[in-house]
């Protein structure tokens, strides 16, 4: 099978490329930045904001891992990269199967079923996105799902070696010899190993046709204090974590966001509502459909490999 991977130079896209090659597939890696040369891989430079790819290679499937990830950037940036970029991918390969790396951030903070902290694929996307990133991912999913022969993967808080998003956010929260965690020590956080995301993407490419939306998450949620301890050990941080509790975290995030907007800051504050939603709200994501549809059994979270990109 020949598979195109957008965002191939990114954290998730790069691991997807490695897993596809390891499974014996040919890969067309698509990104603005170069990727390491490997047997079975061809790289094409492509800025999704320029529209459909010209002289496109023939592929059997596309893993669409490209998106704009800085939630503080304004909506037009997300619309151009994530939304219009997805249209460009669909226009380039109108017949290929599409596997979209989406995000569990599309969900509301609480599910519609019981218990409400357990979210399934039956829970509809939120009507009140906390960031332009979430709004764009919802729009991206709508475009892809309207096409058919699509698998949408929804990971949450992706961790692993080379993380460029969540771990740097945690590192910024280190202040005066303390790792400040925005949430309660017993808040349950459901993480997703980047290797599980990649394995799911490979299986989705290889699976039978049809439309599916699948949560992708580790075996079970962890308490925030366990996450903090694991991240600190993996990165050599010796300070003791401090947990703010959810009310303080939400209040601080809203205050910092308000100040940043007032000052028209182009840089996100150290704490945002979107960031707090990942760590201060106990949630779990059902992986029953992932197991049934793709035959994958999530493993426990391994935080020993959660280190930032160099």
GROMACS .gro file of C-alpha atoms in nm:
model
  310
    1UNK     CA    1   0.000   0.000   0.000
    2UNK     CA    2   0.115   0.353  -0.077
    3UNK     CA    3   0.014   0.610   0.183
    4UNK     CA    4   0.048   0.988   0.185
    5UNK     CA    5   0.109   1.149   0.526
    6UNK     CA    6   0.054   1.522   0.574
    7UNK     CA    7   0.234   1.693   0.859
    8UNK     CA    8   0.506   1.430   0.820
    9UNK     CA    9   0.771   1.646   0.987
   10UNK     CA   10   0.560   1.697   1.299
   11UNK     CA   11   0.547   1.506   1.627
   12UNK     CA   12   0.254   1.278   1.543
   13UNK     CA   13   0.306   1.270   1.167
   14UNK     CA   14   0.667   1.164   1.204
   15UNK     CA   15   0.577   0.865   1.421
   16UNK     CA   16   0.300   0.770   1.177
   17UNK     CA   17   0.556   0.769   0.894
   18UNK     CA   18   0.787   0.539   1.092
   19UNK     CA   19   0.505   0.295   1.173
   20UNK     CA   20   0.388   0.282   0.812
   21UNK     CA   21   0.739   0.209   0.688
   22UNK     CA   22   0.783  -0.051   0.961
   23UNK     CA   23   0.465  -0.221   0.841
   24UNK     CA   24   0.603  -0.251   0.489
   25UNK     CA   25   0.410   0.033   0.325
   26UNK     CA   26   0.545   0.297   0.089
   27UNK     CA   27   0.511   0.652   0.219
   28UNK     CA   28   0.476   0.987   0.048
   29UNK     CA   29   0.576   1.230   0.324
   30UNK     CA   30   0.423   1.575   0.285
   31UNK     CA   31   0.537   1.874   0.490
   32UNK     CA   32   0.692   2.217   0.464
   33UNK     CA   33   1.005   2.101   0.647
   34UNK     CA   34   1.226   1.816   0.523
   35UNK     CA   35   1.214   1.470   0.680
   36UNK     CA   36   1.494   1.212   0.720
   37UNK     CA   37   1.555   1.003   0.410
   38UNK     CA   38   1.460   0.637   0.445
   39UNK     CA   39   1.398   0.339   0.219
   40UNK     CA   40   1.040   0.336   0.096
   41UNK     CA   41   0.989   0.708   0.156
   42UNK     CA   42   0.949   0.994  -0.089
   43UNK     CA   43   0.920   1.351   0.039
   44UNK     CA   44   0.723   1.631  -0.126
   45UNK     CA   45   0.726   1.985   0.007
   46UNK     CA   46   0.370   2.116   0.041
   47UNK     CA   47   0.221   2.419   0.212
   48UNK     CA   48  -0.146   2.330   0.254
   49UNK     CA   49  -0.249   2.696   0.241
   50UNK     CA   50  -0.153   2.708  -0.129
   51UNK     CA   51  -0.433   2.472  -0.231
   52UNK     CA   52  -0.431   2.126  -0.387
   53UNK     CA   53  -0.104   1.954  -0.463
   54UNK     CA   54  -0.008   1.964  -0.829
   55UNK     CA   55   0.125   1.652  -1.002
   56UNK     CA   56   0.006   1.452  -0.705
   57UNK     CA   57   0.138   1.097  -0.663
   58UNK     CA   58  -0.106   0.808  -0.674
   59UNK     CA   59  -0.180   0.676  -0.325
   60UNK     CA   60  -0.420   0.427  -0.170
   61UNK     CA   61  -0.477   0.622   0.150
   62UNK     CA   62  -0.396   0.955   0.315
   63UNK     CA   63  -0.317   1.006   0.682
   64UNK     CA   64  -0.399   1.371   0.740
   65UNK     CA   65  -0.195   1.471   1.045
   66UNK     CA   66  -0.133   1.835   0.953
   67UNK     CA   67  -0.306   2.112   1.148
   68UNK     CA   68  -0.227   2.443   1.311
   69UNK     CA   69  -0.177   2.365   1.681
   70UNK     CA   70  -0.119   2.701   1.854
   71UNK     CA   71  -0.460   2.765   2.008
   72UNK     CA   72  -0.373   3.129   2.079
   73UNK     CA   73  -0.337   3.221   1.713
   74UNK     CA   74  -0.644   3.388   1.561
   75UNK     CA   75  -0.919   3.203   1.379
   76UNK     CA   76  -0.810   3.308   1.026
   77UNK     CA   77  -0.480   3.124   1.074
   78UNK     CA   78  -0.653   2.804   1.185
   79UNK     CA   79  -0.910   2.840   0.909
   80UNK     CA   80  -0.639   2.872   0.645
   81UNK     CA   81  -0.422   2.583   0.763
   82UNK     CA   82  -0.657   2.334   0.927
   83UNK     CA   83  -0.987   2.392   0.747
   84UNK     CA   84  -0.885   2.510   0.399
   85UNK     CA   85  -0.583   2.280   0.417
   86UNK     CA   86  -0.815   1.983   0.468
   87UNK     CA   87  -1.016   2.087   0.163
   88UNK     CA   88  -0.690   2.090  -0.032
   89UNK     CA   89  -0.611   1.735   0.080
   90UNK     CA   90  -0.958   1.612  -0.017
   91UNK     CA   91  -0.937   1.788  -0.353
   92UNK     CA   92  -0.595   1.636  -0.421
   93UNK     CA   93  -0.705   1.276  -0.357
   94UNK     CA   94  -1.082   1.255  -0.412
   95UNK     CA   95  -1.080   0.875  -0.431
   96UNK     CA   96  -0.830   0.776  -0.160
   97UNK     CA   97  -0.924   0.661   0.188
   98UNK     CA   98  -0.865   0.937   0.443
   99UNK     CA   99  -0.751   0.880   0.801
  100UNK     CA  100  -0.780   1.205   0.996
  101UNK     CA  101  -0.577   1.266   1.310
  102UNK     CA  102  -0.831   1.479   1.491
  103UNK     CA  103  -0.852   1.552   1.864
  104UNK     CA  104  -1.068   1.465   2.163
  105UNK     CA  105  -1.078   1.839   2.230
  106UNK     CA  106  -1.382   1.843   1.999
  107UNK     CA  107  -1.586   1.695   2.286
  108UNK     CA  108  -1.765   1.896   2.552
  109UNK     CA  109  -1.614   1.884   2.899
  110UNK     CA  110  -1.886   1.642   3.006
  111UNK     CA  111  -2.058   1.366   2.812
  112UNK     CA  112  -2.432   1.314   2.767
  113UNK     CA  113  -2.437   0.963   2.913
  114UNK     CA  114  -2.369   0.819   3.258
  115UNK     CA  115  -2.120   0.858   3.408
  116UNK     CA  116  -2.080   1.201   3.252
  117UNK     CA  117  -1.700   1.198   3.282
  118UNK     CA  118  -1.682   0.905   3.037
  119UNK     CA  119  -1.701   1.026   2.678
  120UNK     CA  120  -1.787   0.803   2.384
  121UNK     CA  121  -1.801   0.864   2.012
  122UNK     CA  122  -2.177   0.914   2.049
  123UNK     CA  123  -2.114   1.243   2.232
  124UNK     CA  124  -2.155   1.529   1.986
  125UNK     CA  125  -1.883   1.793   1.941
  126UNK     CA  126  -1.905   2.090   2.172
  127UNK     CA  127  -2.104   2.398   2.078
  128UNK     CA  128  -1.869   2.610   2.288
  129UNK     CA  129  -1.509   2.545   2.176
  130UNK     CA  130  -1.249   2.684   2.414
  131UNK     CA  131  -1.005   2.775   2.137
  132UNK     CA  132  -0.974   2.842   1.766
  133UNK     CA  133  -0.786   2.512   1.747
  134UNK     CA  134  -1.090   2.317   1.870
  135UNK     CA  135  -1.324   2.510   1.642
  136UNK     CA  136  -1.103   2.429   1.344
  137UNK     CA  137  -1.080   2.058   1.434
  138UNK     CA  138  -1.459   2.036   1.448
  139UNK     CA  139  -1.484   2.198   1.104
  140UNK     CA  140  -1.210   1.968   0.975
  141UNK     CA  141  -1.398   1.659   1.091
  142UNK     CA  142  -1.717   1.778   0.924
  143UNK     CA  143  -1.539   1.812   0.590
  144UNK     CA  144  -1.379   1.469   0.610
  145UNK     CA  145  -1.685   1.283   0.737
  146UNK     CA  146  -1.896   1.425   0.453
  147UNK     CA  147  -1.663   1.254   0.209
  148UNK     CA  148  -1.708   0.889   0.311
  149UNK     CA  149  -1.448   0.610   0.335
  150UNK     CA  150  -1.297   0.792   0.628
  151UNK     CA  151  -1.164   0.710   0.973
  152UNK     CA  152  -1.144   0.994   1.225
  153UNK     CA  153  -0.910   0.931   1.519
  154UNK     CA  154  -0.958   1.136   1.835
  155UNK     CA  155  -0.655   1.117   2.067
  156UNK     CA  156  -0.631   1.319   2.387
  157UNK     CA  157  -0.316   1.474   2.536
  158UNK     CA  158  -0.070   1.291   2.311
  159UNK     CA  159   0.257   1.204   2.487
  160UNK     CA  160   0.587   1.048   2.388
  161UNK     CA  161   0.941   1.124   2.278
  162UNK     CA  162   0.966   1.445   2.077
  163UNK     CA  163   0.649   1.613   2.207
  164UNK     CA  164   0.629   1.970   2.076
  165UNK     CA  165   0.301   2.076   2.233
  166UNK     CA  166   0.187   1.950   2.573
  167UNK     CA  167   0.520   1.894   2.746
  168UNK     CA  168   0.654   2.241   2.657
  169UNK     CA  169   0.333   2.377   2.811
  170UNK     CA  170   0.405   2.188   3.132
  171UNK     CA  171   0.767   2.305   3.127
  172UNK     CA  172   0.650   2.666   3.112
  173UNK     CA  173   0.450   2.602   3.430
  174UNK     CA  174   0.771   2.545   3.630
  175UNK     CA  175   0.812   2.844   3.856
  176UNK     CA  176   1.057   2.915   4.140
  177UNK     CA  177   1.157   2.557   4.198
  178UNK     CA  178   0.805   2.420   4.169
  179UNK     CA  179   0.612   2.241   3.896
  180UNK     CA  180   0.275   2.416   3.910
  181UNK     CA  181  -0.003   2.187   3.789
  182UNK     CA  182  -0.336   2.351   3.697
  183UNK     CA  183  -0.577   2.112   3.863
  184UNK     CA  184  -0.629   1.889   4.160
  185UNK     CA  185  -0.383   1.615   4.252
  186UNK     CA  186  -0.655   1.351   4.213
  187UNK     CA  187  -0.795   1.485   3.886
  188UNK     CA  188  -0.798   1.198   3.637
  189UNK     CA  189  -0.625   1.273   3.307
  190UNK     CA  190  -0.657   1.038   3.010
  191UNK     CA  191  -0.342   1.048   2.797
  192UNK     CA  192  -0.265   0.897   2.457
  193UNK     CA  193   0.070   0.743   2.364
  194UNK     CA  194   0.184   0.876   2.025
  195UNK     CA  195   0.275   0.519   1.927
  196UNK     CA  196  -0.087   0.414   1.979
  197UNK     CA  197  -0.202   0.697   1.753
  198UNK     CA  198   0.041   0.579   1.484
  199UNK     CA  199  -0.064   0.215   1.520
  200UNK     CA  200  -0.428   0.318   1.489
  201UNK     CA  201  -0.351   0.520   1.176
  202UNK     CA  202  -0.177   0.221   1.014
  203UNK     CA  203  -0.463  -0.017   1.103
  204UNK     CA  204  -0.717   0.238   0.975
  205UNK     CA  205  -0.537   0.255   0.640
  206UNK     CA  206  -0.536  -0.123   0.616
  207UNK     CA  207  -0.893  -0.180   0.734
  208UNK     CA  208  -1.206  -0.227   0.527
  209UNK     CA  209  -1.380   0.078   0.384
  210UNK     CA  210  -1.653   0.278   0.550
  211UNK     CA  211  -1.681   0.564   0.796
  212UNK     CA  212  -1.570   0.545   1.158
  213UNK     CA  213  -1.497   0.785   1.443
  214UNK     CA  214  -1.270   0.634   1.707
  215UNK     CA  215  -1.136   0.754   2.039
  216UNK     CA  216  -0.768   0.677   2.086
  217UNK     CA  217  -0.641   0.673   2.444
  218UNK     CA  218  -0.422   0.473   2.680
  219UNK     CA  219  -0.555   0.187   2.893
  220UNK     CA  220  -0.690   0.406   3.172
  221UNK     CA  221  -0.673   0.763   3.306
  222UNK     CA  222  -0.406   0.861   3.556
  223UNK     CA  223  -0.432   1.094   3.852
  224UNK     CA  224  -0.268   1.428   3.779
  225UNK     CA  225  -0.018   1.371   4.059
  226UNK     CA  226   0.099   1.051   3.884
  227UNK     CA  227   0.132   1.237   3.554
  228UNK     CA  228   0.335   1.512   3.722
  229UNK     CA  229   0.564   1.261   3.890
  230UNK     CA  230   0.617   1.068   3.568
  231UNK     CA  231   0.692   1.375   3.358
  232UNK     CA  232   0.930   1.510   3.622
  233UNK     CA  233   1.121   1.180   3.640
  234UNK     CA  234   1.147   1.149   3.260
  235UNK     CA  235   1.287   1.501   3.225
  236UNK     CA  236   1.507   1.522   3.533
  237UNK     CA  237   1.294   1.780   3.711
  238UNK     CA  238   1.356   1.753   4.084
  239UNK     CA  239   1.106   2.004   4.219
  240UNK     CA  240   0.792   1.895   4.401
  241UNK     CA  241   0.468   1.960   4.211
  242UNK     CA  242   0.212   2.207   4.341
  243UNK     CA  243  -0.153   2.153   4.251
  244UNK     CA  244  -0.372   2.460   4.224
  245UNK     CA  245  -0.711   2.290   4.221
  246UNK     CA  246  -0.957   2.337   3.938
  247UNK     CA  247  -1.130   2.661   4.052
  248UNK     CA  248  -0.801   2.846   4.088
  249UNK     CA  249  -0.677   2.710   3.755
  250UNK     CA  250  -0.987   2.824   3.566
  251UNK     CA  251  -0.987   3.166   3.731
  252UNK     CA  252  -0.616   3.217   3.660
  253UNK     CA  253  -0.654   3.109   3.298
  254UNK     CA  254  -0.943   3.346   3.233
  255UNK     CA  255  -0.760   3.634   3.401
  256UNK     CA  256  -0.438   3.570   3.209
  257UNK     CA  257  -0.624   3.535   2.880
  258UNK     CA  258  -0.812   3.860   2.943
  259UNK     CA  259  -0.490   4.045   3.018
  260UNK     CA  260  -0.316   3.901   2.713
  261UNK     CA  261  -0.602   4.005   2.486
  262UNK     CA  262  -0.611   4.352   2.639
  263UNK     CA  263  -0.240   4.388   2.566
  264UNK     CA  264  -0.289   4.227   2.222
  265UNK     CA  265  -0.019   3.976   2.301
  266UNK     CA  266   0.078   3.747   2.016
  267UNK     CA  267   0.211   3.492   2.264
  268UNK     CA  268  -0.023   3.271   2.463
  269UNK     CA  269  -0.024   3.326   2.839
  270UNK     CA  270   0.134   3.055   3.052
  271UNK     CA  271  -0.216   2.926   3.129
  272UNK     CA  272  -0.517   2.916   2.897
  273UNK     CA  273  -0.868   2.777   2.931
  274UNK     CA  274  -0.787   2.524   2.661
  275UNK     CA  275  -0.481   2.407   2.854
  276UNK     CA  276  -0.674   2.387   3.180
  277UNK     CA  277  -0.940   2.171   3.014
  278UNK     CA  278  -0.678   1.899   2.958
  279UNK     CA  279  -0.554   1.882   3.316
  280UNK     CA  280  -0.818   2.019   3.555
  281UNK     CA  281  -1.124   1.821   3.445
  282UNK     CA  282  -1.154   1.449   3.518
  283UNK     CA  283  -1.243   1.274   3.193
  284UNK     CA  284  -1.203   0.935   3.033
  285UNK     CA  285  -1.253   0.831   2.674
  286UNK     CA  286  -1.407   0.498   2.581
  287UNK     CA  287  -1.184   0.290   2.355
  288UNK     CA  288  -1.429   0.004   2.303
  289UNK     CA  289  -1.475   0.093   1.935
  290UNK     CA  290  -1.100   0.123   1.882
  291UNK     CA  291  -1.059  -0.231   2.012
  292UNK     CA  292  -1.352  -0.364   1.810
  293UNK     CA  293  -1.288  -0.184   1.481
  294UNK     CA  294  -0.907  -0.188   1.463
  295UNK     CA  295  -0.820  -0.473   1.700
  296UNK     CA  296  -0.592  -0.257   1.915
  297UNK     CA  297  -0.559  -0.296   2.291
  298UNK     CA  298  -0.430   0.023   2.457
  299UNK     CA  299  -0.143  -0.021   2.700
  300UNK     CA  300  -0.093   0.166   3.029
  301UNK     CA  301   0.058   0.511   2.994
  302UNK     CA  302   0.439   0.495   2.978
  303UNK     CA  303   0.563   0.837   3.089
  304UNK     CA  304   0.932   0.739   3.089
  305UNK     CA  305   0.952   0.837   2.720
  306UNK     CA  306   0.767   1.168   2.753
  307UNK     CA  307   1.045   1.409   2.662
  308UNK     CA  308   1.037   1.724   2.453
  309UNK     CA  309   1.167   1.762   2.099
  310UNK     CA  310   1.530   1.871   2.095
   0.00000   0.00000   0.00000
